[in-house]
């Protein structure tokens, strides 16, 4: 799709491409996209806006991340919504809520306001407890508690996890809970 000298597409090679016609191009694998958000208008943002964050392994001059914001004209809103749904659903690219941004990106430090409550991300499931099915003689019988890293923690890599990641996490925890280790 194209508007005002800008093109947004998924290429035949499977790359997310953002192109400013006559100025520059950013191409990246969807797996390098740590979040892709479609922001509605707010008190501090008069129109719709796309917010992409990319993380690249290595990189020139130590630059490993890229953050791109793009204004979306009203005529393109429906097409952009469909495009973003493909990224979220088919490529498991998460939609990072604005309130989970690092402090340096918080409203006032950049542009944007909080996400409406209707767009809030569900809380992560409680920690799972995995107990050995039949512990060997002399082995410790204490349950091993596995916990998820809390959102907002320094150790958190992506927030929120994509739907497929949540399904994988639940499946692995279920298999661990019912295994014969």
Short mmCIF file of C-alpha atoms in Angstrom, two decimals:
data_model
loop_
_atom_site.label_atom_id
_atom_site.label_comp_id
_atom_site.label_asym_id
_atom_site.label_seq_id
_atom_site.Cartn_x
_atom_site.Cartn_y
_atom_site.Cartn_z
CA UNK A 1 0.00 0.00 0.00
CA UNK A 2 1.18 3.52 -0.72
CA UNK A 3 0.45 7.03 0.52
CA UNK A 4 2.16 10.45 0.50
CA UNK A 5 5.46 9.13 -0.90
CA UNK A 6 5.54 6.15 1.49
CA UNK A 7 5.07 2.44 0.74
CA UNK A 8 4.39 -0.32 3.28
CA UNK A 9 4.51 -3.94 2.11
CA UNK A 10 5.43 -7.55 2.67
CA UNK A 11 7.77 -8.42 -0.17
CA UNK A 12 7.76 -11.67 -2.14
CA UNK A 13 10.93 -12.57 -0.17
CA UNK A 14 8.89 -12.34 3.05
CA UNK A 15 10.39 -9.05 4.26
CA UNK A 16 8.57 -6.16 5.89
CA UNK A 17 9.44 -3.16 3.70
CA UNK A 18 9.00 0.48 4.67
CA UNK A 19 9.98 2.75 1.78
CA UNK A 20 10.11 6.51 1.70
CA UNK A 21 10.05 7.02 -2.07
CA UNK A 22 13.21 8.84 -3.16
CA UNK A 23 14.58 8.94 0.40
CA UNK A 24 15.19 5.49 1.87
CA UNK A 25 14.12 1.91 2.43
CA UNK A 26 14.04 -0.31 5.51
CA UNK A 27 13.66 -4.04 4.89
CA UNK A 28 13.58 -6.57 7.70
CA UNK A 29 12.49 -10.12 8.39
CA UNK A 30 9.29 -10.23 10.44
CA UNK A 31 11.29 -12.17 13.07
CA UNK A 32 13.39 -9.02 13.59
CA UNK A 33 10.27 -6.98 14.33
CA UNK A 34 9.97 -6.89 18.13
CA UNK A 35 6.67 -5.01 17.95
CA UNK A 36 4.30 -3.49 15.46
CA UNK A 37 1.55 -1.25 16.79
CA UNK A 38 -1.27 0.69 15.17
CA UNK A 39 -2.15 3.66 17.36
CA UNK A 40 -5.49 5.47 17.18
CA UNK A 41 -5.76 9.26 17.42
CA UNK A 42 -5.46 10.67 20.94
CA UNK A 43 -5.24 14.03 22.71
CA UNK A 44 -1.56 14.32 21.76
CA UNK A 45 -1.73 12.55 18.39
CA UNK A 46 -4.27 13.91 15.88
CA UNK A 47 -4.17 10.95 13.48
CA UNK A 48 -3.47 7.22 13.32
CA UNK A 49 0.15 6.15 13.62
CA UNK A 50 2.23 3.01 13.02
CA UNK A 51 4.98 2.20 15.49
CA UNK A 52 7.54 -0.45 14.46
CA UNK A 53 10.48 -1.67 16.52
CA UNK A 54 13.15 -3.84 14.97
CA UNK A 55 16.08 -5.62 16.65
CA UNK A 56 18.91 -6.75 14.43
CA UNK A 57 21.73 -9.15 15.33
CA UNK A 58 25.03 -7.23 15.18
CA UNK A 59 24.81 -4.10 13.15
CA UNK A 60 27.02 -1.25 12.06
CA UNK A 61 28.45 1.04 14.72
CA UNK A 62 26.70 -0.92 17.47
CA UNK A 63 23.24 0.03 16.17
CA UNK A 64 21.11 -3.00 16.86
CA UNK A 65 17.63 -1.51 17.12
CA UNK A 66 15.45 0.69 14.97
CA UNK A 67 12.24 2.42 15.95
CA UNK A 68 10.04 3.80 13.16
CA UNK A 69 6.86 5.84 13.47
CA UNK A 70 4.70 6.53 10.45
CA UNK A 71 1.60 8.74 10.20
CA UNK A 72 -1.34 7.00 8.52
CA UNK A 73 -3.84 9.06 6.51
CA UNK A 74 -7.54 8.42 7.26
CA UNK A 75 -8.13 6.89 3.82
CA UNK A 76 -5.57 4.13 4.55
CA UNK A 77 -6.72 3.12 8.06
CA UNK A 78 -8.67 -0.02 7.03
CA UNK A 79 -5.91 -1.31 4.74
CA UNK A 80 -3.26 -0.70 7.41
CA UNK A 81 -5.41 -2.51 10.02
CA UNK A 82 -5.55 -5.57 7.73
CA UNK A 83 -1.79 -5.40 7.14
CA UNK A 84 -1.10 -5.22 10.86
CA UNK A 85 -3.47 -8.14 11.53
CA UNK A 86 -1.34 -10.25 9.18
CA UNK A 87 1.83 -9.30 11.06
CA UNK A 88 0.24 -10.04 14.43
CA UNK A 89 -1.50 -13.28 13.40
CA UNK A 90 0.68 -14.88 10.75
CA UNK A 91 4.11 -13.72 11.93
CA UNK A 92 3.44 -13.50 15.71
CA UNK A 93 4.77 -9.94 15.81
CA UNK A 94 3.55 -8.53 19.14
CA UNK A 95 1.61 -5.29 19.52
CA UNK A 96 3.52 -3.49 22.29
CA UNK A 97 1.18 -1.32 24.39
CA UNK A 98 2.44 2.22 24.92
CA UNK A 99 2.29 1.96 28.71
CA UNK A 100 4.92 -0.81 28.63
CA UNK A 101 7.49 1.36 26.86
CA UNK A 102 10.79 2.05 28.62
CA UNK A 103 10.91 5.34 30.57
CA UNK A 104 12.99 7.03 27.85
CA UNK A 105 10.10 6.47 25.44
CA UNK A 106 7.29 7.41 27.81
CA UNK A 107 4.77 10.08 26.83
CA UNK A 108 6.39 13.46 27.19
CA UNK A 109 9.74 12.04 26.06
CA UNK A 110 8.36 11.34 22.59
CA UNK A 111 4.95 11.52 20.99
CA UNK A 112 1.95 9.55 22.03
CA UNK A 113 -0.37 8.88 24.92
CA UNK A 114 -1.53 5.79 26.77
CA UNK A 115 -3.44 3.00 25.07
CA UNK A 116 -7.16 2.85 25.88
CA UNK A 117 -8.17 0.26 28.46
CA UNK A 118 -9.87 -1.78 25.72
CA UNK A 119 -6.43 -2.40 24.17
CA UNK A 120 -4.78 -3.51 27.42
CA UNK A 121 -2.82 -6.76 27.36
CA UNK A 122 -4.09 -9.62 29.52
CA UNK A 123 -2.00 -10.47 32.56
CA UNK A 124 0.38 -13.40 32.16
CA UNK A 125 -0.70 -16.74 33.64
CA UNK A 126 0.42 -17.56 37.17
CA UNK A 127 3.70 -19.46 37.68
CA UNK A 128 3.48 -23.19 37.04
CA UNK A 129 4.64 -25.76 39.55
CA UNK A 130 6.16 -28.94 38.14
CA UNK A 131 6.52 -31.92 40.44
CA UNK A 132 8.43 -35.10 39.55
CA UNK A 133 6.03 -37.97 38.77
CA UNK A 134 8.14 -40.66 40.48
CA UNK A 135 11.28 -39.30 42.13
CA UNK A 136 14.27 -41.65 42.31
CA UNK A 137 15.30 -42.92 45.75
CA UNK A 138 17.32 -40.31 47.62
CA UNK A 139 16.38 -37.53 45.17
CA UNK A 140 15.01 -34.26 46.45
CA UNK A 141 11.21 -34.33 46.49
CA UNK A 142 10.70 -30.55 46.50
CA UNK A 143 8.68 -29.17 43.59
CA UNK A 144 10.57 -27.14 41.06
CA UNK A 145 8.84 -23.80 40.58
CA UNK A 146 9.09 -22.22 37.15
CA UNK A 147 8.20 -18.56 36.80
CA UNK A 148 7.77 -16.26 33.87
CA UNK A 149 9.89 -13.13 33.79
CA UNK A 150 7.60 -10.25 34.82
CA UNK A 151 6.73 -7.72 32.11
CA UNK A 152 8.69 -4.51 32.53
CA UNK A 153 11.66 -6.38 34.02
CA UNK A 154 15.14 -5.73 32.64
CA UNK A 155 15.27 -9.44 31.71
CA UNK A 156 12.10 -9.18 29.55
CA UNK A 157 12.92 -9.52 25.84
CA UNK A 158 9.57 -9.04 24.07
CA UNK A 159 6.39 -7.72 25.55
CA UNK A 160 3.80 -9.05 25.20
CA UNK A 161 4.50 -12.55 23.94
CA UNK A 162 2.67 -13.44 20.73
CA UNK A 163 -0.34 -15.75 20.77
CA UNK A 164 1.65 -18.63 19.30
CA UNK A 165 4.34 -18.16 21.95
CA UNK A 166 1.69 -18.30 24.67
CA UNK A 167 0.33 -21.53 23.16
CA UNK A 168 3.83 -23.03 23.04
CA UNK A 169 4.51 -21.99 26.66
CA UNK A 170 1.23 -23.60 27.83
CA UNK A 171 1.98 -26.79 25.85
CA UNK A 172 5.52 -27.10 27.24
CA UNK A 173 4.32 -26.50 30.80
CA UNK A 174 1.60 -29.14 30.35
CA UNK A 175 4.10 -31.67 29.00
CA UNK A 176 6.50 -30.96 31.87
CA UNK A 177 3.72 -31.35 34.43
CA UNK A 178 2.67 -34.73 33.01
CA UNK A 179 6.11 -36.12 32.09
CA UNK A 180 7.63 -39.24 33.65
CA UNK A 181 11.05 -37.68 34.32
#
